[in-house]
Amino acid sequence: MRQIHLFSLLLIVFAATSLTARGGRKHDGTARPAAVTAEQFMRYTSGKGWQHVESHEVKANGDIDKRDYWKSHAGAKPELYAFSGDTVTTYVCGGAYPINGYRARRYAYNCRDNSLTAGGTEVFRVLSVSDTELKIVKYEAMRGDGKKIYVCSTYRPMTRQELDSCRAKHRYDLDTFNDLYPALPEQERLTAADFARYAVGFGWKCAEAHKMETPGRYDVADYFGGGGPGEADNYFIAADTLTRYTPAKGGQQGAKESMRYAYRANGFYVATGPSTGFHVLSVNDQEMRIVKQMPSADGSQPVSLYCVYRKMTDDELRQAAQDAS
């Protein structure tokens, strides 16, 4: 069936929802989306967050599926909205990002077709809006056969507590997320021979450390707050023994601990005790990139870190041993 133009679809949807609202009175074919000016839209929405109530897929012939659209999409959630003046903040759960985040954009409202656009993309089209309800139609997804899925959704104003909770749950700015939380480097396929060739027989000094923020992503900021790599453990890797050097800090003497280890090539892991092993992402003649855990500052729970290590010079290795003696 040929797809119906969105504006025509909007008319049909409004007619269907109007019919329901009128308690079943026969539709005379003249219903149109409510005439909403930009000023009216801003007056009703500005300063409010909008909580999703229900959504229903709009079929190609204009019929509205009785089933709630999102209940049939396990794990997926509808976008939520908040408005402040001419800015719309969209709260997104998952999707292309491994987190719940938000995106704030200045919007433009076109009263000719009730469309709201932001960042050059249509966000939705308005069926009706009031102090207590916002009804919209928006493009939601593409079917496998290339046909677009449109959904009719109803929203209500959030309470202040709901809006605060929404902001707390969506704390990542999606416009800066990739810059502030880059993806980990790709995992190299390191055999036991590779690890022995590049890592064994050398000391390794932590050059930078970053807290793992989400799975596969790390905080670009220095975990140790610019205090230098001396805050992180350094290593000397022998054929079957790993020596960990804890640098001196806060007036306390450094420490040294040696332990047996095995390199598990099936998981690219240096296996030692329950809290001292680490996962190896890559290693070469100059540097080794790992993910490891260390105690948090308050000792409440381990912190997962992405660390870049470089080979120690002979003088640095002697100094690490001296500081720990």
mmCIF file of N, CA and C in Angstrom, residues 9 46 64 106 110 123 160 165 204 229 243 247 261 271 274 278 281 323:
data_model
loop_
_atom_site.group_PDB
_atom_site.id
_atom_site.type_symbol
_atom_site.label_atom_id
_atom_site.label_comp_id
_atom_site.label_asym_id
_atom_site.label_seq_id
_atom_site.Cartn_x
_atom_site.Cartn_y
_atom_site.Cartn_z
ATOM 1 N N LEU A 9 -1.736 11.986 7.012
ATOM 2 C CA LEU A 9 -1.799 11.042 8.123
ATOM 3 C C LEU A 9 -2.149 11.766 9.412
ATOM 4 N N SER A 46 6.400 25.666 27.912
ATOM 5 C CA SER A 46 7.628 26.193 28.501
ATOM 6 C C SER A 46 7.646 26.037 30.022
ATOM 7 N N ILE A 64 -5.500 3.326 14.046
ATOM 8 C CA ILE A 64 -4.580 3.387 15.182
ATOM 9 C C ILE A 64 -4.596 2.044 15.903
ATOM 10 N N ARG A 106 17.671 24.468 20.326
ATOM 11 C CA ARG A 106 16.678 25.499 20.046
ATOM 12 C C ARG A 106 15.730 24.952 18.987
ATOM 13 N N ASN A 110 6.394 25.495 13.347
ATOM 14 C CA ASN A 110 5.712 25.932 12.122
ATOM 15 C C ASN A 110 4.216 25.690 12.289
ATOM 16 N N VAL A 123 11.179 16.954 15.125
ATOM 17 C CA VAL A 123 11.042 16.221 16.382
ATOM 18 C C VAL A 123 9.694 15.521 16.420
ATOM 19 N N ARG A 160 7.408 18.397 39.642
ATOM 20 C CA ARG A 160 8.778 18.870 39.851
ATOM 21 C C ARG A 160 9.686 17.714 40.239
ATOM 22 N N SER A 165 13.999 13.903 38.807
ATOM 23 C CA SER A 165 14.418 12.511 38.660
ATOM 24 C C SER A 165 14.827 12.209 37.230
ATOM 25 N N TRP A 204 57.027 -1.452 33.866
ATOM 26 C CA TRP A 204 55.966 -0.686 33.207
ATOM 27 C C TRP A 204 55.455 0.389 34.161
ATOM 28 N N PRO A 229 51.317 10.234 37.248
ATOM 29 C CA PRO A 229 51.189 8.790 37.239
ATOM 30 C C PRO A 229 51.698 8.113 38.497
ATOM 31 N N THR A 243 55.653 -8.284 39.698
ATOM 32 C CA THR A 243 55.990 -7.461 40.860
ATOM 33 C C THR A 243 55.274 -6.130 40.731
ATOM 34 N N PRO A 247 53.681 3.305 44.525
ATOM 35 C CA PRO A 247 54.520 4.479 44.774
ATOM 36 C C PRO A 247 54.261 5.112 46.136
ATOM 37 N N TYR A 261 51.785 -15.268 38.283
ATOM 38 C CA TYR A 261 50.712 -14.915 37.361
ATOM 39 C C TYR A 261 50.727 -15.873 36.177
ATOM 40 N N ALA A 271 46.261 -13.136 34.930
ATOM 41 C CA ALA A 271 45.557 -13.680 36.087
ATOM 42 C C ALA A 271 46.510 -13.830 37.267
ATOM 43 N N PRO A 274 42.576 -12.230 43.219
ATOM 44 C CA PRO A 274 41.239 -11.754 42.849
ATOM 45 C C PRO A 274 41.170 -10.263 42.561
ATOM 46 N N PHE A 278 44.836 -7.966 35.514
ATOM 47 C CA PHE A 278 44.365 -6.913 34.617
ATOM 48 C C PHE A 278 44.173 -7.475 33.219
ATOM 49 N N LEU A 281 44.605 -4.845 26.596
ATOM 50 C CA LEU A 281 44.016 -4.469 25.313
ATOM 51 C C LEU A 281 45.043 -4.528 24.187
ATOM 52 N N ASP A 323 62.266 3.038 46.264
ATOM 53 C CA ASP A 323 61.171 3.670 46.990
ATOM 54 C C ASP A 323 60.345 2.647 47.780
#
